[in-house]
CSV table of C-alpha atoms and ligand atoms in Angstrom, one decimal:
chain,number,residue,atom,x,y,z
A,198,MET,CA,-0.3,-5.9,11.4
A,199,GLN,CA,-2.3,-5.9,14.1
A,200,LEU,CA,-0.7,-6.1,17.8
A,201,ASN,CA,-2.4,-5.9,20.9
A,202,ASP,CA,-0.7,-4.2,23.9
A,203,ASP,CA,1.0,-7.4,25.3
A,204,GLU,CA,2.7,-8.4,21.9
A,205,LEU,CA,3.5,-4.7,21.8
A,206,LEU,CA,5.2,-4.5,25.4
A,207,ARG,CA,6.8,-7.6,24.7
A,208,LEU,CA,8.7,-6.5,22.1
A,209,ILE,CA,9.8,-3.4,23.6
A,210,THR,CA,10.8,-5.4,26.2
A,211,THR,CA,12.5,-8.4,24.5
A,212,GLU,CA,16.3,-8.9,24.7
A,213,ASP,CA,16.2,-11.8,22.4
A,214,LYS,CA,18.5,-10.8,19.9
A,215,SER,CA,16.3,-14.0,17.6
A,216,GLU,CA,13.5,-12.3,18.6
A,217,ILE,CA,15.0,-8.7,18.1
A,218,GLU,CA,16.5,-9.9,14.4
A,219,SER,CA,12.6,-11.7,13.4
A,220,LEU,CA,11.3,-8.2,14.5
A,221,PHE,CA,13.8,-6.4,12.4
A,222,ALA,CA,13.1,-8.6,8.9
A,223,GLN,CA,9.1,-7.7,9.7
A,224,ALA,CA,10.2,-4.1,9.8
A,225,ARG,CA,12.6,-4.4,7.0
A,226,LYS,CA,9.1,-6.6,5.1
A,227,ALA,CA,6.6,-3.6,5.9
A,228,ARG,CA,9.2,-1.4,4.1
A,229,GLU,CA,9.5,-3.6,0.8
A,230,ASP,CA,6.1,-3.9,0.3
A,231,TYR,CA,5.4,-0.3,-0.4
A,232,TYR,CA,9.2,1.3,-1.1
A,233,GLY,CA,10.9,-1.4,-2.4
A,234,LYS,CA,14.4,-1.3,-1.6
A,235,SER,CA,14.4,2.6,-1.6
A,236,ILE,CA,16.0,4.8,0.7
A,237,TYR,CA,15.0,8.6,0.0
A,238,PHE,CA,17.1,12.0,0.8
A,239,ARG,CA,16.1,15.2,2.1
A,240,GLY,CA,18.5,18.0,2.2
A,241,LEU,CA,18.3,19.5,6.0
A,242,ILE,CA,18.8,23.6,7.1
A,243,GLU,CA,18.7,24.7,10.1
A,244,PHE,CA,17.8,28.2,9.5
A,245,THR,CA,17.7,29.4,12.8
A,246,ASN,CA,18.8,28.1,16.4
A,247,TYR,CA,16.7,30.9,17.9
A,248,CYS,CA,13.6,30.2,19.6
A,249,LYS,CA,11.6,31.0,21.8
A,250,ASN,CA,10.5,28.0,23.9
A,251,ASP,CA,12.1,26.2,26.8
A,252,CYS,CA,11.5,22.4,26.3
A,253,TYR,CA,14.0,21.1,29.4
A,254,TYR,CA,15.4,18.8,27.0
A,255,CYS,CA,16.7,21.2,24.0
A,256,GLY,CA,20.1,22.7,24.1
A,257,ILE,CA,18.9,25.5,22.0
A,258,ARG,CA,15.9,26.3,24.2
A,259,CYS,CA,16.0,29.9,25.3
A,260,SER,CA,16.8,29.8,28.8
A,261,ASN,CA,20.5,28.6,26.8
A,262,SER,CA,22.2,31.8,27.5
A,263,LYS,CA,25.8,29.6,26.3
A,264,LEU,CA,24.8,29.6,23.3
A,265,GLU,CA,26.2,31.4,20.5
A,266,ARG,CA,22.9,32.1,18.7
A,267,TYR,CA,22.4,32.3,14.7
A,268,ARG,CA,20.3,32.9,11.6
A,269,LEU,CA,20.4,32.1,7.9
A,270,SER,CA,19.2,35.2,5.7
A,271,GLN,CA,17.1,34.2,3.2
A,272,ASN,CA,19.7,33.9,0.4
A,273,GLU,CA,22.1,31.5,2.6
A,274,ILE,CA,18.9,29.3,2.8
A,275,LEU,CA,18.5,29.2,-0.5
A,276,ASP,CA,22.1,28.8,-1.5
A,277,CYS,CA,21.6,25.7,0.7
A,278,CYS,CA,19.1,24.4,-1.5
A,279,ARG,CA,20.8,24.9,-4.6
A,280,ARG,CA,23.6,22.8,-3.0
A,281,GLY,CA,21.6,20.8,-2.2
A,282,ASP,CA,19.9,20.4,-5.8
A,283,LYS,CA,23.3,19.7,-7.0
A,284,LEU,CA,23.5,16.7,-5.2
A,285,GLY,CA,20.4,16.1,-6.8
A,286,TYR,CA,18.6,16.1,-3.4
A,287,LYS,CA,14.1,16.8,-4.4
A,288,THR,CA,13.2,17.4,-0.6
A,289,PHE,CA,14.5,20.0,1.5
A,290,VAL,CA,13.3,20.2,5.2
A,291,LEU,CA,13.4,24.3,6.2
A,292,GLN,CA,14.0,22.8,10.2
A,293,GLY,CA,14.7,25.4,13.2
A,294,GLY,CA,13.0,26.7,16.5
A,295,GLU,CA,10.4,28.7,17.4
A,296,ASP,CA,11.8,31.9,16.3
A,297,PRO,CA,10.2,35.3,16.1
A,298,TRP,CA,12.4,36.9,14.1
A,299,PHE,CA,10.8,34.7,11.7
A,300,SER,CA,7.3,36.2,10.9
A,301,ASP,CA,4.8,35.0,8.8
A,302,GLU,CA,5.5,37.0,6.3
A,303,ARG,CA,8.8,36.7,6.4
A,304,LEU,CA,8.9,32.7,6.6
A,305,ALA,CA,6.3,33.2,3.1
A,306,GLN,CA,8.8,34.8,1.4
A,307,ILE,CA,11.1,32.7,2.0
A,308,ILE,CA,8.9,29.4,1.1
A,309,SER,CA,8.2,31.0,-1.7
A,310,ALA,CA,11.4,31.7,-3.4
A,311,ILE,CA,12.0,28.5,-2.9
A,312,ARG,CA,9.1,27.3,-4.7
A,313,SER,CA,9.3,29.5,-7.7
A,314,GLU,CA,13.3,28.9,-8.0
A,315,PHE,CA,12.7,25.0,-7.5
A,316,PRO,CA,8.6,24.3,-8.6
A,317,GLU,CA,9.8,20.6,-8.2
A,318,HIS,CA,10.8,19.8,-5.5
A,319,ALA,CA,9.0,18.8,-1.8
A,320,ILE,CA,9.1,21.5,0.8
A,321,THR,CA,9.7,20.6,4.3
A,322,LEU,CA,9.0,22.5,7.7
A,323,SER,CA,9.9,21.4,10.7
A,324,ILE,CA,9.7,24.9,12.3
A,325,GLY,CA,6.9,24.2,15.2
A,326,GLU,CA,3.9,25.4,16.8
A,327,HIS,CA,1.8,28.1,14.7
A,328,SER,CA,-1.8,29.1,14.3
A,329,ARG,CA,-4.0,27.5,12.0
A,330,GLY,CA,-3.9,30.3,9.6
A,331,SER,CA,-0.3,30.6,9.4
A,332,TYR,CA,0.3,26.8,8.4
A,333,GLU,CA,-2.6,28.0,5.8
A,334,LEU,CA,-0.6,30.7,4.7
A,335,PHE,CA,3.2,28.6,4.1
A,336,PHE,CA,1.0,25.7,2.8
A,337,ARG,CA,-0.5,27.9,0.3
A,338,GLU,CA,3.2,29.5,-0.4
A,339,GLY,CA,4.3,26.2,-1.4
A,340,ALA,CA,5.2,24.0,1.3
A,341,ASN,CA,4.6,20.2,1.2
A,342,ARG,CA,5.3,18.8,4.5
A,343,PHE,CA,5.6,19.8,7.9
A,344,LEU,CA,7.4,17.6,10.3
A,345,LEU,CA,6.3,18.2,14.6
A,346,ARG,CA,7.1,15.4,16.8
A,347,HIS,CA,4.6,14.9,19.1
A,348,GLU,CA,7.3,14.2,21.7
A,349,THR,CA,4.8,11.9,24.1
A,350,SER,CA,1.1,10.9,24.2
A,351,SER,CA,0.8,11.4,28.0
A,352,VAL,CA,-0.5,15.0,28.7
A,353,ASP,CA,1.6,14.0,32.6
A,354,HIS,CA,5.0,13.1,30.7
A,355,TYR,CA,4.4,15.8,27.9
A,356,ALA,CA,4.3,18.5,31.5
A,357,LYS,CA,7.8,16.7,32.8
A,358,LEU,CA,9.1,17.5,29.4
A,359,HIS,CA,7.9,20.8,28.9
A,360,PRO,CA,7.4,24.3,30.8
A,361,PRO,CA,3.9,25.1,31.9
A,362,SER,CA,3.5,27.5,28.2
A,363,MET,CA,3.3,23.8,26.2
A,364,THR,CA,0.6,21.7,26.3
A,365,LEU,CA,-0.3,18.3,24.5
A,366,GLU,CA,-3.0,19.7,23.4
A,367,ASN,CA,-1.5,22.5,21.8
A,368,ARG,CA,0.7,20.3,20.5
A,369,LYS,CA,-1.9,17.8,19.2
A,370,ARG,CA,-4.1,20.8,17.6
A,371,CYS,CA,-1.1,21.7,15.9
A,372,LEU,CA,-0.9,17.9,14.3
A,373,ARG,CA,-4.8,17.7,13.4
A,374,ASP,CA,-4.1,21.5,11.7
A,375,LEU,CA,-1.2,20.0,9.4
A,376,LYS,CA,-3.1,17.1,8.0
A,377,GLU,CA,-6.4,19.2,7.6
A,378,THR,CA,-4.7,21.8,6.0
A,379,GLY,CA,-3.0,18.9,3.2
A,380,TYR,CA,0.3,18.9,4.4
A,381,GLN,CA,2.2,15.3,4.5
A,382,THR,CA,2.3,15.2,8.4
A,383,GLY,CA,5.0,13.8,10.6
A,384,ALA,CA,4.8,13.3,14.0
A,385,GLY,CA,7.2,11.4,16.6
A,386,PHE,CA,9.1,10.7,19.9
A,387,MET,CA,12.2,10.2,21.6
A,388,VAL,CA,13.0,7.0,23.5
A,389,GLY,CA,14.8,7.2,27.0
A,390,THR,CA,13.6,10.8,28.0
A,391,PRO,CA,13.1,11.4,32.1
A,392,HIS,CA,10.6,9.9,33.2
A,393,GLN,CA,9.8,7.6,30.3
A,394,THR,CA,8.1,4.0,30.9
A,395,LEU,CA,7.3,1.4,28.7
A,396,GLU,CA,3.6,2.0,29.5
A,397,LEU,CA,4.2,5.7,28.2
A,398,LEU,CA,6.7,3.7,24.7
A,399,LEU,CA,3.5,1.8,24.5
A,400,ALA,CA,0.8,5.2,24.3
A,401,ASP,CA,3.2,6.7,22.2
A,402,LEU,CA,2.9,3.8,19.4
A,403,ARG,CA,-1.0,3.5,20.0
A,404,TYR,CA,-0.8,7.6,19.3
A,405,LEU,CA,1.0,7.0,16.0
A,406,GLU,CA,-1.8,4.2,14.5
A,407,GLU,CA,-4.7,7.1,15.5
A,408,LEU,CA,-3.0,9.3,13.7
A,409,GLN,CA,-1.8,7.9,10.6
A,410,PRO,CA,0.7,10.4,9.6
A,411,GLU,CA,2.6,10.0,6.3
A,412,MET,CA,6.1,10.5,8.2
A,413,ALA,CA,7.8,9.7,12.0
A,414,GLY,CA,10.5,10.6,13.5
A,415,VAL,CA,12.1,7.8,15.6
A,416,GLY,CA,15.4,8.8,18.1
A,417,PRO,CA,16.9,8.4,21.0
A,418,PHE,CA,16.8,11.7,24.2
A,419,ILE,CA,20.8,12.2,24.2
A,420,PRO,CA,21.9,14.9,27.2
A,421,HIS,CA,22.7,18.3,26.8
A,422,LYS,CA,25.3,20.0,29.4
A,423,ASP,CA,23.0,23.5,29.5
A,424,THR,CA,20.0,22.1,30.3
A,425,PRO,CA,17.9,20.6,33.2
A,426,PHE,CA,18.4,17.3,32.0
A,427,ALA,CA,22.1,17.6,31.5
A,428,ALA,CA,22.5,14.3,34.4
A,429,HIS,CA,20.1,11.8,32.5
A,430,PRO,CA,21.6,9.2,31.0
A,431,ALA,CA,21.2,8.5,26.9
A,432,GLY,CA,17.8,6.7,25.3
A,433,ASN,CA,19.0,2.5,25.3
A,434,LEU,CA,20.2,2.2,21.1
A,435,SER,CA,18.5,-1.5,21.2
A,436,LEU,CA,15.4,0.0,22.6
A,437,SER,CA,15.2,3.2,20.1
A,438,LEU,CA,16.1,0.3,17.0
A,439,LYS,CA,13.4,-1.5,18.6
A,440,MET,CA,10.8,1.4,18.6
A,441,LEU,CA,11.3,2.2,15.4
A,442,ALA,CA,11.0,-1.1,13.7
A,443,LEU,CA,7.5,-1.3,15.7
A,444,VAL,CA,6.7,2.0,14.3
A,445,ARG,CA,7.8,0.5,10.9
A,446,ILE,CA,5.3,-2.2,11.9
A,447,ILE,CA,2.7,0.1,12.7
A,448,LEU,CA,2.5,2.5,10.2
A,449,PRO,CA,4.3,0.4,7.1
A,450,LYS,CA,3.8,3.3,4.5
A,451,ALA,CA,5.4,5.8,6.3
A,452,LEU,CA,8.9,8.0,5.1
A,453,ILE,CA,11.2,7.6,8.3
A,454,PRO,CA,14.3,8.6,9.2
A,455,ALA,CA,17.2,7.1,10.3
A,456,THR,CA,18.1,9.8,12.8
A,457,THR,CA,20.8,12.4,13.6
A,458,ALA,CA,20.2,11.2,17.2
A,459,ILE,CA,21.0,7.1,16.5
A,460,SER,CA,24.3,8.2,15.0
A,461,THR,CA,25.6,10.3,17.4
A,462,ILE,CA,24.9,7.1,20.0
A,463,ALA,CA,26.0,4.8,17.5
A,464,SER,CA,28.8,5.2,14.9
A,465,ASN,CA,27.2,3.1,12.2
A,466,GLY,CA,23.5,4.0,13.5
A,467,ARG,CA,22.6,4.4,10.2
A,468,GLU,CA,23.2,1.7,9.0
A,469,LEU,CA,21.1,0.0,12.3
A,470,ALA,CA,18.4,2.3,11.5
A,471,LEU,CA,18.0,1.2,8.0
A,472,ASN,CA,18.4,-2.5,8.9
A,473,ALA,CA,15.6,-1.5,11.9
A,474,GLY,CA,13.0,-0.2,8.4
A,475,ALA,CA,13.9,3.5,8.0
A,476,ASN,CA,14.5,4.6,4.9
A,477,VAL,CA,14.8,8.6,4.3
A,478,ILE,CA,18.7,10.1,5.3
A,479,MET,CA,18.8,13.3,6.0
A,480,PRO,CA,22.5,15.3,5.3
A,481,ASN,CA,22.5,18.4,6.4
A,482,LEU,CA,23.1,21.5,3.9
A,483,THR,CA,23.7,24.1,6.8
A,484,PRO,CA,26.8,26.0,6.5
A,485,GLN,CA,29.4,24.1,8.5
A,486,THR,CA,30.1,27.1,11.1
A,487,ASN,CA,26.5,27.3,11.8
A,488,LYS,CA,25.5,23.7,11.7
A,489,LYS,CA,27.9,23.6,14.7
A,490,LEU,CA,25.8,26.2,16.8
A,491,TYR,CA,22.6,23.5,16.2
A,492,GLN,CA,23.0,21.7,19.6
A,493,ILE,CA,20.4,20.2,20.8
A,494,TYR,CA,22.1,17.6,22.4
A,495,ASP,CA,25.6,17.2,23.1
A,496,HIS,CA,27.8,15.9,20.5
A,497,LYS,CA,25.5,15.9,18.0
A,498,LEU,CA,27.4,14.0,15.3
A,499,THR,CA,28.1,16.4,12.0
A,500,ASP,CA,28.3,15.2,8.8
A,501,GLU,CA,32.1,15.5,7.0
A,502,ASP,CA,32.6,19.1,6.0
A,503,ASP,CA,32.4,18.1,1.8
A,504,ALA,CA,28.8,17.5,0.5
A,505,VAL,CA,29.7,16.0,-1.9
A,506,GLU,CA,32.2,13.3,0.2
A,507,ASN,CA,29.5,13.4,2.4
A,508,HIS,CA,27.3,11.9,-0.3
A,509,LEU,CA,28.8,10.0,-1.9
A,510,ARG,CA,30.1,7.4,1.8
A,511,LEU,CA,26.1,7.4,2.2
A,512,VAL,CA,24.9,6.5,-1.6
A,513,GLU,CA,27.9,3.7,-0.6
A,514,MET,CA,27.1,2.6,2.8
A,515,ILE,CA,23.1,2.1,1.4
A,516,ARG,CA,24.2,0.0,-1.1
A,517,SER,CA,26.5,-2.0,0.4
A,518,ALA,CA,22.8,-2.8,2.7
A,519,GLY,CA,21.4,-4.1,-0.2
A,520,LEU,CA,19.2,-0.9,-0.7
A,521,GLU,CA,18.9,1.4,-3.3
A,522,PRO,CA,20.0,5.4,-3.3
A,523,ASP,CA,16.1,7.0,-4.9
A,524,MET,CA,16.7,10.4,-5.9
A,525,GLY,CA,12.7,11.1,-6.4
A,526,ARG,CA,10.6,13.2,-3.9
A,527,GLY,CA,10.1,10.2,-2.2
A,528,ASP,CA,6.1,11.5,-1.1
A,529,ALA,CA,4.3,9.0,1.1
A,530,LYS,CA,2.2,6.4,-0.5
A,531,ARG,CA,-1.2,7.8,0.4
B,106,5AD,N1,17.3,14.2,22.2
B,106,5AD,C1,17.4,14.2,21.2
B,106,5AD,N2,16.4,14.8,21.0
B,106,5AD,C2,16.4,16.0,21.0
B,106,5AD,N3,15.3,16.4,20.0
B,106,5AD,C3,15.4,17.6,20.7
B,106,5AD,N4,16.3,17.5,22.2
B,106,5AD,C4,16.6,16.8,21.7
B,106,5AD,C5,17.7,15.7,22.7
B,106,5AD,N5,17.9,16.2,24.0
B,106,5AD,C6,14.6,16.1,19.1
B,106,5AD,C7,13.0,16.5,19.6
B,106,5AD,C8,12.3,17.5,19.0
B,106,5AD,C9,13.4,17.1,17.3
B,106,5AD,C10,13.4,18.2,16.4
B,106,5AD,O1,15.2,17.1,17.8
B,106,5AD,O2,12.4,15.3,19.4
B,106,5AD,O3,11.0,17.5,18.2
């Protein structure tokens, strides 16, 4: 559906309950047109909280010296995959900071080991900015998908959220390289970051429309106490849900997760995100002691200790929302 800028801005700002409800209904309809009632699972593995970058919003930024750092070994990562496989998950998401210890060679080895043990599974990487050559290498080793949020589509705003060593230009270069390499590619942004305006949110929607990513992540900004943005308020729940619904309407075929960030600011955040058009749930497979240290923001929701119990609760939640847990790979509809 085509929406002009004025219509989009009005929907972004509306506080009218019935208008918001009809926006969500439209988003659910767009999802249903391509995916029916299916909600897909991705097993998330947060394999390193070391990061060479210093993003002003992020708790694992390199200058946060208070954070205890960890890396999972290849065996630990494979164990996470095995636990996810037992639960029926057909996608593993390897997410981490930009950690130079995980060189191209080490990453290639890990991807190849997962690929040979799980020939049918999808492997998603969420490991930040790399050269085109590295992306091609990881793809050859068996990675299929890549998540790299653009964070904001404005050069000025990007510079207010990141140190000068990081540029929107390079982020966009990465996203183009990923698409051209053949990855199902995910972009996305936070809602409520410092200095964000409604016009910037509109520009984020337009950027996604232009890029046509197969996946899109949208969630509220949440402050982290040991970052420059510690005192900034978290993104608004209603605005985050409206943005999610608009992304669904603009990209009806996209795979859109109910993000952990939404569940962190609202206890029923996952239900609310599904109601607004999300169709992916990402249960965390990271070992308990490590995932507590993957603190990109304060009070990050951690799933129940028991992965089986947690999974069954999610299945129940999806069904009671009138949707169907789908244990397939859940590739993007092209
Ligand atoms: N609040 C919400 N989301 C955050 N991210 C990083 N820091 C925060 C924060 N403080 C998001 C970014 C990143 C993704 C992995 O997590 O959008 O791309």
